[in-house]
mmCIF file of C-alpha atoms in Angstrom:
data_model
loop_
_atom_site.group_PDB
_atom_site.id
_atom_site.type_symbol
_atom_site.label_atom_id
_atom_site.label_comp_id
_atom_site.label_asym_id
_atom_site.label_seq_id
_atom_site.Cartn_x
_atom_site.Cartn_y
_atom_site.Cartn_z
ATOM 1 C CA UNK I 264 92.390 -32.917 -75.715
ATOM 2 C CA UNK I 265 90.504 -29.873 -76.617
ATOM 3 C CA UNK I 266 91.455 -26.145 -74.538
ATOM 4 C CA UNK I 267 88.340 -24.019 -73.491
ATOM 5 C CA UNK I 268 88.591 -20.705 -72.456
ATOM 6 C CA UNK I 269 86.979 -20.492 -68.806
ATOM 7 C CA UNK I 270 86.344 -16.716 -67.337
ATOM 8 C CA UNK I 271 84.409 -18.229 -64.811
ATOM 9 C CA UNK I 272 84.016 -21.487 -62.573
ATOM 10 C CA UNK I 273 82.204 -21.471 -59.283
ATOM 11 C CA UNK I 274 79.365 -22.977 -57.036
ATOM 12 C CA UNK I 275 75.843 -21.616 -56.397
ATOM 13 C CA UNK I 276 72.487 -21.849 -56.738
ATOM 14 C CA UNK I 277 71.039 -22.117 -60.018
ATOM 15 C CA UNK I 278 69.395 -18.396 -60.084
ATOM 16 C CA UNK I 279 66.754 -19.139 -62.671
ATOM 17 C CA UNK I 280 65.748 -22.088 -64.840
ATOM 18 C CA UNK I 281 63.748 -25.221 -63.862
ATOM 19 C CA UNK I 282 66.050 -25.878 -61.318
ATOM 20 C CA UNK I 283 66.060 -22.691 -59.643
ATOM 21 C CA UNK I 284 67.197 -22.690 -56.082
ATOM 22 C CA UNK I 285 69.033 -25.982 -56.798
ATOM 23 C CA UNK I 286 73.292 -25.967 -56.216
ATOM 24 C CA UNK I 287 75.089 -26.497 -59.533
ATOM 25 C CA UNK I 288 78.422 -25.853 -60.383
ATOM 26 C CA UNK I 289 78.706 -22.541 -63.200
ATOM 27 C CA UNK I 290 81.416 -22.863 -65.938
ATOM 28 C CA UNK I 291 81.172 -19.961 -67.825
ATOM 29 C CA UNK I 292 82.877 -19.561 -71.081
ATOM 30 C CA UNK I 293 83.950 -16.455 -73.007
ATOM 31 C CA UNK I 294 82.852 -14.912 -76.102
ATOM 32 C CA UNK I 295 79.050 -14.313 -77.638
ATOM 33 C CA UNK I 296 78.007 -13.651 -81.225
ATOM 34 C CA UNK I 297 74.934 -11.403 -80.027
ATOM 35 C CA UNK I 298 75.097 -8.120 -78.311
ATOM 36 C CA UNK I 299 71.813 -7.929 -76.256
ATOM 37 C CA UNK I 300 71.096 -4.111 -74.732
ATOM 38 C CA UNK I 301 70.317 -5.592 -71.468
ATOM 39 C CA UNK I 302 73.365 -8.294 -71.296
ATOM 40 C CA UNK I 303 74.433 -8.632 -67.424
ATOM 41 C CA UNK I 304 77.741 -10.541 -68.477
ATOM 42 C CA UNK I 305 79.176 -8.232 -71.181
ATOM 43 C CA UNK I 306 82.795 -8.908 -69.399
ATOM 44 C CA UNK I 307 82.714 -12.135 -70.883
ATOM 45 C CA UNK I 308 81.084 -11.878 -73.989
ATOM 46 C CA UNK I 309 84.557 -10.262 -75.447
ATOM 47 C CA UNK I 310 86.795 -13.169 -77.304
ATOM 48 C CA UNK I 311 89.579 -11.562 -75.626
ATOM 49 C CA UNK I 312 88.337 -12.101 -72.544
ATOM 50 C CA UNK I 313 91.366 -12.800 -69.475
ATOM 51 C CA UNK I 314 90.322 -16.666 -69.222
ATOM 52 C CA UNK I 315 91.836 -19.925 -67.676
ATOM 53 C CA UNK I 316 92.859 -22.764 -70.415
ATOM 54 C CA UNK I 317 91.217 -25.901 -69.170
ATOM 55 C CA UNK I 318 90.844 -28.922 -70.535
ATOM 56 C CA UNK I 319 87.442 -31.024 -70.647
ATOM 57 C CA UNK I 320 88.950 -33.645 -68.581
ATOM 58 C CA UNK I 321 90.255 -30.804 -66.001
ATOM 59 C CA UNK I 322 86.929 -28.591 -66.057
ATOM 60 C CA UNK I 323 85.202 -32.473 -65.404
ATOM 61 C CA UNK I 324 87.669 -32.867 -62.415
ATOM 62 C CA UNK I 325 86.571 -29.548 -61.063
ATOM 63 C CA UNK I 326 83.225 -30.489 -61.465
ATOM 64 C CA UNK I 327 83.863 -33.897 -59.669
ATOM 65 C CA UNK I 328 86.141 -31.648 -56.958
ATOM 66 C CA UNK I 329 82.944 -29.812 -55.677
ATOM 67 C CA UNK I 330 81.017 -32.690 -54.870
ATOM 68 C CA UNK I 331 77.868 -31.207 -57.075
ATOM 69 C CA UNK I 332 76.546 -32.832 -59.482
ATOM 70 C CA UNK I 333 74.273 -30.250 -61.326
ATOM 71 C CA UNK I 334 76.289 -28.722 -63.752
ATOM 72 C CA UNK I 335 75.483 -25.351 -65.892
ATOM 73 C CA UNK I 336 77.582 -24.547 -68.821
ATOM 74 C CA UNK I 337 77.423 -20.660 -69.870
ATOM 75 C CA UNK I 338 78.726 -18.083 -70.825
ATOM 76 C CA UNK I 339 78.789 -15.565 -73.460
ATOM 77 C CA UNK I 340 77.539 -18.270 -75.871
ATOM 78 C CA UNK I 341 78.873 -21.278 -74.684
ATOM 79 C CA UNK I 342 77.744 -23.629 -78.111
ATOM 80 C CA UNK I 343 79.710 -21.200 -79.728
ATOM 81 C CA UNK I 344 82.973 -22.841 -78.124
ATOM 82 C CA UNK I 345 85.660 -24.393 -80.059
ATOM 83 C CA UNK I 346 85.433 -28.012 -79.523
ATOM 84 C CA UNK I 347 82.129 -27.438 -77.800
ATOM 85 C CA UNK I 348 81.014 -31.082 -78.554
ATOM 86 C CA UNK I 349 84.393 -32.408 -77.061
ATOM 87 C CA UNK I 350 83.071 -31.127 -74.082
ATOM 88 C CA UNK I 351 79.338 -31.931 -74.069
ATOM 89 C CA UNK I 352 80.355 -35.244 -75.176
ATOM 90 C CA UNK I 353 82.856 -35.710 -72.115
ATOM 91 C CA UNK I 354 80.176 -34.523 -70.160
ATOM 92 C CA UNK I 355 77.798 -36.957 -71.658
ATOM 93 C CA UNK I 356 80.333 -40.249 -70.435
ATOM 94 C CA UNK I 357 79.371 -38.656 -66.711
ATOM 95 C CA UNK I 358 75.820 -39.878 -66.364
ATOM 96 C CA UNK I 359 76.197 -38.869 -62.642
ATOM 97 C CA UNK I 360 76.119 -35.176 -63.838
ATOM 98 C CA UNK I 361 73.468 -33.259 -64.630
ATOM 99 C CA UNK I 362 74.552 -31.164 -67.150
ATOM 100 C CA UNK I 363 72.240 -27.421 -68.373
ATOM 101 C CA UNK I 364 73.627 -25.399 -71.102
ATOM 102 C CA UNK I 365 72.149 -22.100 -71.640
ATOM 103 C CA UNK I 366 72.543 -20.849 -75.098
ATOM 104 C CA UNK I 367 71.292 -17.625 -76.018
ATOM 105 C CA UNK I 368 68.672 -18.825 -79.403
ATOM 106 C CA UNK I 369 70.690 -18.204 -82.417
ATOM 107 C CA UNK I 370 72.779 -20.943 -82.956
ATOM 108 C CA UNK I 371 71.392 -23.895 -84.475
ATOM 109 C CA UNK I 372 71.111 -26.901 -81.039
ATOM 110 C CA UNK I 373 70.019 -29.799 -83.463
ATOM 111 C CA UNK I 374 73.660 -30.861 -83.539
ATOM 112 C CA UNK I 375 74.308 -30.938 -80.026
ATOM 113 C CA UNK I 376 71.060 -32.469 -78.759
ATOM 114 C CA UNK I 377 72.092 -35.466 -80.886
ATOM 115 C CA UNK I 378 74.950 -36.430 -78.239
ATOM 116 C CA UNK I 379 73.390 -39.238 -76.918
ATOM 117 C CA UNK I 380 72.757 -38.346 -73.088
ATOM 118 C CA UNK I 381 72.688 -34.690 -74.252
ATOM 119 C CA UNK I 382 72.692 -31.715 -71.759
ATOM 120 C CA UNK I 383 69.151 -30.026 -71.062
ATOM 121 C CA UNK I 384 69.249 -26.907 -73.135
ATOM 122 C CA UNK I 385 67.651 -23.328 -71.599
ATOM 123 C CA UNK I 386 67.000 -21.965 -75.173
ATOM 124 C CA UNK I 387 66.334 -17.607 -74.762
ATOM 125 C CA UNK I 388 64.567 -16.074 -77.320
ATOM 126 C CA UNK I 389 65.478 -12.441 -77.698
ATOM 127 C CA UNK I 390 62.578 -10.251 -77.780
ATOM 128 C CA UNK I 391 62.875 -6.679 -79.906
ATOM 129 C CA UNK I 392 64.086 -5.297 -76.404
ATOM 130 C CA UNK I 393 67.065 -6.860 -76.744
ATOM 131 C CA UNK I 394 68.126 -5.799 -80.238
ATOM 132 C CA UNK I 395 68.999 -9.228 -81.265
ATOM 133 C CA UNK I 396 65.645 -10.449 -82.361
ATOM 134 C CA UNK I 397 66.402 -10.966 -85.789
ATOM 135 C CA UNK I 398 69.355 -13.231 -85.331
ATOM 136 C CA UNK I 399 67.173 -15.913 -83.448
ATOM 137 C CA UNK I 400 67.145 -19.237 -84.751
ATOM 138 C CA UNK I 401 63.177 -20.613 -84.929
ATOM 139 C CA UNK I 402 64.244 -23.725 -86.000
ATOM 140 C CA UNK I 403 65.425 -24.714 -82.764
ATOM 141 C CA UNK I 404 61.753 -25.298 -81.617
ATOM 142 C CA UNK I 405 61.140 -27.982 -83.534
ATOM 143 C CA UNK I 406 63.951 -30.138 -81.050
ATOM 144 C CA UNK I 407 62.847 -29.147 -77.751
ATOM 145 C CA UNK I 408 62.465 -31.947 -74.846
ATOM 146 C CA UNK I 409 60.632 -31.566 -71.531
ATOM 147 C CA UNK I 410 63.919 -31.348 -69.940
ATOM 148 C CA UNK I 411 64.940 -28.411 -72.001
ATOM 149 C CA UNK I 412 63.219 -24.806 -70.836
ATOM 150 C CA UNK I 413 62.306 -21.774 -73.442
ATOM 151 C CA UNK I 414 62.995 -18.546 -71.866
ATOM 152 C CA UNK I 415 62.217 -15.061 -72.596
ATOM 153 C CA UNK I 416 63.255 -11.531 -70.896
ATOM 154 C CA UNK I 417 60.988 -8.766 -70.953
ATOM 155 C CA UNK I 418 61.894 -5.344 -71.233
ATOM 156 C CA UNK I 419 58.634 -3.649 -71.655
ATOM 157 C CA UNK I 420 55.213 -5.909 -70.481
ATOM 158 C CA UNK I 421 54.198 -5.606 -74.037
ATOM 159 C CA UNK I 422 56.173 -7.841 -75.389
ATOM 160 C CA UNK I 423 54.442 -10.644 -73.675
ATOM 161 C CA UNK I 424 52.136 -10.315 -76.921
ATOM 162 C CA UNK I 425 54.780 -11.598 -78.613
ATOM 163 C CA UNK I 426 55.663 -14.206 -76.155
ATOM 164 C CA UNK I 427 52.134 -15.777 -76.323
ATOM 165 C CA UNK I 428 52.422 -15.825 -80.351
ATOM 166 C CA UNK I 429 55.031 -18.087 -80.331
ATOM 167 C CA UNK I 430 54.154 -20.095 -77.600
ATOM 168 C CA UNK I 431 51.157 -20.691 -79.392
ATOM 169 C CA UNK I 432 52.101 -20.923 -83.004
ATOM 170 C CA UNK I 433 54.989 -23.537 -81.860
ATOM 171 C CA UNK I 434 52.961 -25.521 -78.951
ATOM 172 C CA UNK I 435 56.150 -24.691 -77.195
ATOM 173 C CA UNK I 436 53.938 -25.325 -73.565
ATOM 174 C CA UNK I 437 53.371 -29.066 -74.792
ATOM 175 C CA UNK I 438 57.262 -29.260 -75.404
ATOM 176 C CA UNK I 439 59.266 -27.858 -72.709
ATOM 177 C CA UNK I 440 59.203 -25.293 -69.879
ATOM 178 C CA UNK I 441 57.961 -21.915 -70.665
ATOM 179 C CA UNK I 442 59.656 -18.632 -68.408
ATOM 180 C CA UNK I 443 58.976 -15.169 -68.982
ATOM 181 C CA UNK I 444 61.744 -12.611 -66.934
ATOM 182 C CA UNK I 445 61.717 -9.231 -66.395
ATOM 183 C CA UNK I 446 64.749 -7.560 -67.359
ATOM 184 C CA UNK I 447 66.517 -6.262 -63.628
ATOM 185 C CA UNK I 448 64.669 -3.312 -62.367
ATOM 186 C CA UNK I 449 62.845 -2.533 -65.918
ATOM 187 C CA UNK I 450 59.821 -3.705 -65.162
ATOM 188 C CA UNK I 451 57.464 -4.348 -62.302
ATOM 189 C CA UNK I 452 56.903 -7.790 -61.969
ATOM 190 C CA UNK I 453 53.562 -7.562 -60.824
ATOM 191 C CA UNK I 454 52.712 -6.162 -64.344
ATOM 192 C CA UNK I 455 53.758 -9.400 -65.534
ATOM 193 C CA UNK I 456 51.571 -11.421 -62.909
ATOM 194 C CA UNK I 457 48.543 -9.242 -64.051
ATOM 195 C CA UNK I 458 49.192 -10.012 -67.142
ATOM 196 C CA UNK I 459 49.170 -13.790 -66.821
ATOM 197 C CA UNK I 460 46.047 -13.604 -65.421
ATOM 198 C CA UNK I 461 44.593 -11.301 -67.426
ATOM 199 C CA UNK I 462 45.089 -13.476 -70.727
ATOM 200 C CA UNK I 463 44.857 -17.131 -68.559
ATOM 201 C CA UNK I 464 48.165 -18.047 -69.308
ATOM 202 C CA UNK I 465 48.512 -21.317 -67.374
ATOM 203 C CA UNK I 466 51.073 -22.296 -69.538
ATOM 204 C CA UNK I 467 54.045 -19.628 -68.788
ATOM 205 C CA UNK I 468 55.994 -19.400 -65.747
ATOM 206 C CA UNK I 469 56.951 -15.761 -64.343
ATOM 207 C CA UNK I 470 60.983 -16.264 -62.933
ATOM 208 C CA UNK I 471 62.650 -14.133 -61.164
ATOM 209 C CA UNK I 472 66.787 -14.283 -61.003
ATOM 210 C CA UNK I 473 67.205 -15.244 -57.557
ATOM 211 C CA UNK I 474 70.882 -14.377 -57.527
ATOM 212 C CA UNK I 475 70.032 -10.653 -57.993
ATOM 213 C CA UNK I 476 68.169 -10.553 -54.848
ATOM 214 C CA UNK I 477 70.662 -12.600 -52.680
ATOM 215 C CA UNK I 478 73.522 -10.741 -53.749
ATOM 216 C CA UNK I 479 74.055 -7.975 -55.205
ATOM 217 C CA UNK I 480 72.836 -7.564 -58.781
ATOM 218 C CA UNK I 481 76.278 -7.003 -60.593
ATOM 219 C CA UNK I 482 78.164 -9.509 -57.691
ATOM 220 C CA UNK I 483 80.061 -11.701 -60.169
ATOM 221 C CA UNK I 484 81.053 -15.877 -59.360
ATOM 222 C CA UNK I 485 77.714 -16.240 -57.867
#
């Protein structure tokens, strides 16, 4: 048995994502190799962490415990994990879950989505905004699934330019799901909107995180 370090497990709507609005269950692991200037979940981007030791056969029985069966795995960079795959591939023997991992665009995903029933992977890419641009793995484009989502937070509308580049240069719309979010309270989504229309982007889908609305925005375990 492997040991992950869990700072977080709880149940709640999935906030953003293709399956916004939907329940899932949230395991959040610690630690992250990036340091993005807008990061909401600093807390548990430290390796150090305070964290529960769980098993993958005990964070599975949680799972199973809730009675969901949409499961997001976060964190911090969760692929980053020890013995991530011991977990994706425990997770994989569950074909009643429906297992998302959201993994932040710089680590390499090709291993992973080779698990046969592999989770659905929300990929970020870090725009200049977040000061982690460079670090972003393009590679990763190449793999994506129409299960699997692209996403991309804004900090200032003009980096949409940069949005539509890439979308374009890596038919990432004929792939996957394209989102574009504003980062909390930076910008006016309706900028965003007018500029969607502006520049007939039918392929790109404005998100909102739904769980900063409901709660509030720095209310953690939901």
């Amino acid at each position: 048995m492997s040991v992950f370090f869990v700072v977080e497990k709880f149940v709640s709507i999935n906030g953003e994502g293709q399956h916004a609005g939907e329940l899932a269950v949230f395991i959040r692991l610690r630690g992250c190799n990036l340091a993005c200037s807008y990061c909401d979940t600093r807390w548990a981007c430290s390796y150090e962490a305070p964290a529960e030791q769980m098993t993958e056969t005990e964070i599975i029985d949680y799972v199973k415990s809730t009675g969901i069966n949409r499961v997001t795995l976060t964190g911090g960079e969760p692929l980053k994990a020890r013995d991530i795959k011991d977990l994706l591939r425990a997770f994989a023997a569950e074909p009643e879950l429906k297992v998302e991992i959201e993994t932040n665009g710089s680590v390499n995903i090709v291993p992973f989505a080779a698990i046969p029933n592999a989770p659905a992977f929300t990929l970020d890419y870090k725009l200049a905004g977040s000061g982690m641009e460079d670090k972003m793995d393009l590679s990763n484009f190449a793999f994506l699934q129409p299960k699997d989502t692209v996403k991309f937070v804004c900090s200032d509308v003009s980096e949409l330019d940069k949005v539509c580049e890439l979308v374009d240069t890596y038919g990432l719309a004929m792939k996957c799901t394209v989102l574009i979010s504003p980062v909390f309270g930076r910008i006016d989504p309706a900028d965003m909107v007018n500029y969607l229309i502006e520049h007939k982007r039918n392929d790109i889908r404005l998100q909102l995180q739904l769980h900063k609305f409901i709660w509030d925005p720095d209310k953690r375990g939901v």
